[in-house]
Amino acid sequence: LEGDLSEERRSHHIVTRLGFLGALWRHLGKDSLLLYRGMVTKKLWGDQRNTFVSSSFSEEVSKSHYLSAPELNGVLLRQNVEVSRVFMTYLETEAMSKQFLEAEAVLFYSADAFF
């Protein structure tokens, strides 16, 4: 891919975004965020290798995911997450915040974390 879709351009965008978010959270006096994740699956819980992990600032939203299919395996997690793992949040996108009430935080995957 070339131009705006080139690997170099996308890498630059990610690094710039991380710099912006780091400055934002430092300005707000935050080193970590209390986040939640609720899931259901047909599979047993295991090590999920992902690039990004979806989570929520809202315990209620995560509980709704957890309770959405009682016939499946479910898990509800709460974790203090270092702000360095945060890629994007609902706070940055007014249109998404108004339309969807999930209070989402998209994180970089970490093998050392619950989620």
CSV table of C-alpha atoms in Angstrom, one decimal:
chain,number,residue,atom,x,y,z
A,1,LEU,CA,0.0,0.0,0.0
A,2,GLU,CA,1.1,3.5,-0.7
A,3,GLY,CA,0.3,7.1,0.3
A,4,ASP,CA,-1.9,7.5,3.4
A,5,LEU,CA,-2.3,3.7,3.6
A,6,SER,CA,1.4,2.9,3.6
A,7,GLU,CA,2.9,1.1,6.5
A,8,GLU,CA,5.1,4.0,7.3
A,9,ARG,CA,2.2,6.5,7.4
A,10,ARG,CA,0.1,4.1,9.6
A,11,SER,CA,3.0,3.6,12.0
A,12,HIS,CA,3.5,7.4,12.2
A,13,HIS,CA,-0.3,7.8,12.9
A,14,ILE,CA,-0.1,5.3,15.8
A,15,VAL,CA,3.0,6.9,17.4
A,16,THR,CA,1.4,10.3,17.1
A,17,ARG,CA,-1.9,9.1,18.6
A,18,LEU,CA,0.0,7.5,21.5
A,19,GLY,CA,1.8,10.7,22.1
A,20,PHE,CA,-1.5,12.7,22.1
A,21,LEU,CA,-3.1,10.2,24.5
A,22,GLY,CA,-0.1,10.1,26.8
A,23,ALA,CA,-0.2,14.0,27.0
A,24,LEU,CA,-4.0,13.9,27.6
A,25,TRP,CA,-3.8,11.4,30.5
A,26,ARG,CA,-0.8,13.2,32.1
A,27,HIS,CA,-2.7,16.5,31.9
A,28,LEU,CA,-5.6,14.8,33.7
A,29,GLY,CA,-3.3,13.3,36.3
A,30,LYS,CA,-3.9,9.7,35.3
A,31,ASP,CA,-1.3,6.9,35.3
A,32,SER,CA,-3.9,4.1,35.0
A,33,LEU,CA,-7.6,3.7,34.3
A,34,LEU,CA,-10.2,1.4,35.9
A,35,LEU,CA,-11.7,-0.6,33.1
A,36,TYR,CA,-14.1,-3.5,32.7
A,37,ARG,CA,-14.5,-6.3,30.2
A,38,GLY,CA,-17.5,-8.7,30.0
A,39,MET,CA,-17.5,-11.6,27.5
A,40,VAL,CA,-19.3,-14.8,26.6
A,41,THR,CA,-17.9,-17.6,24.4
A,42,LYS,CA,-18.5,-21.1,23.4
A,43,LYS,CA,-14.9,-21.8,24.0
A,44,LEU,CA,-13.1,-22.3,27.3
A,45,TRP,CA,-11.3,-19.2,28.6
A,46,GLY,CA,-7.7,-19.2,27.4
A,47,ASP,CA,-4.9,-17.1,26.2
A,48,GLN,CA,-6.4,-14.9,23.4
A,49,ARG,CA,-3.7,-13.4,21.2
A,50,ASN,CA,-5.0,-10.1,19.9
A,51,THR,CA,-3.6,-6.9,18.7
A,52,PHE,CA,-6.3,-4.8,20.2
A,53,VAL,CA,-8.6,-5.5,23.2
A,54,SER,CA,-12.0,-3.9,23.7
A,55,SER,CA,-12.9,-2.8,27.2
A,56,SER,CA,-15.3,-0.3,28.9
A,57,PHE,CA,-15.2,2.4,31.4
A,58,SER,CA,-18.7,1.2,32.4
A,59,GLU,CA,-19.2,-1.8,34.7
A,60,GLU,CA,-22.9,-1.9,33.6
A,61,VAL,CA,-22.0,-2.2,29.9
A,62,SER,CA,-19.5,-5.0,30.7
A,63,LYS,CA,-22.1,-6.8,32.8
A,64,SER,CA,-24.6,-6.6,29.9
A,65,HIS,CA,-22.1,-8.4,27.7
A,66,TYR,CA,-21.4,-10.9,30.4
A,67,LEU,CA,-25.2,-11.6,31.0
A,68,SER,CA,-26.1,-11.5,27.3
A,69,ALA,CA,-26.0,-15.3,26.7
A,70,PRO,CA,-26.3,-17.3,30.0
A,71,GLU,CA,-26.0,-20.6,28.1
A,72,LEU,CA,-22.4,-19.8,27.1
A,73,ASN,CA,-19.3,-19.5,29.2
A,74,GLY,CA,-18.9,-16.0,30.6
A,75,VAL,CA,-16.4,-13.9,32.3
A,76,LEU,CA,-16.5,-10.4,33.9
A,77,LEU,CA,-13.2,-8.7,34.6
A,78,ARG,CA,-12.1,-5.4,36.2
A,79,GLN,CA,-8.5,-4.1,35.9
A,80,ASN,CA,-6.5,-1.0,36.5
A,81,VAL,CA,-4.8,-0.5,33.1
A,82,GLU,CA,-1.7,1.6,32.5
A,83,VAL,CA,-2.6,4.5,30.2
A,84,SER,CA,0.3,3.5,27.9
A,85,ARG,CA,-1.9,0.6,26.7
A,86,VAL,CA,-4.8,2.9,25.6
A,87,PHE,CA,-5.1,3.3,21.9
A,88,MET,CA,-8.5,5.0,21.6
A,89,THR,CA,-11.5,5.9,23.9
A,90,TYR,CA,-15.0,7.0,23.5
A,91,LEU,CA,-14.0,10.4,25.0
A,92,GLU,CA,-12.3,11.3,21.7
A,93,THR,CA,-15.2,10.7,19.4
A,94,GLU,CA,-18.3,12.7,20.2
A,95,ALA,CA,-20.3,11.1,17.4
A,96,MET,CA,-19.6,7.6,18.7
A,97,SER,CA,-20.3,8.6,22.3
A,98,LYS,CA,-23.7,9.9,21.4
A,99,GLN,CA,-24.7,7.0,19.2
A,100,PHE,CA,-23.3,4.1,21.2
A,101,LEU,CA,-23.3,4.1,25.0
A,102,GLU,CA,-20.6,1.5,25.5
A,103,ALA,CA,-18.0,3.9,27.0
A,104,GLU,CA,-15.3,1.9,25.1
A,105,ALA,CA,-11.6,2.0,25.5
A,106,VAL,CA,-9.5,0.1,22.9
A,107,LEU,CA,-6.3,-1.2,24.4
A,108,PHE,CA,-3.1,-2.8,23.0
A,109,TYR,CA,-3.0,-6.5,23.9
A,110,SER,CA,-0.7,-7.4,26.8
A,111,ALA,CA,0.2,-11.0,27.7
A,112,ASP,CA,0.8,-9.8,31.3
A,113,ALA,CA,-2.7,-8.5,31.8
A,114,PHE,CA,-6.2,-10.0,32.5
A,115,PHE,CA,-7.4,-8.3,29.3
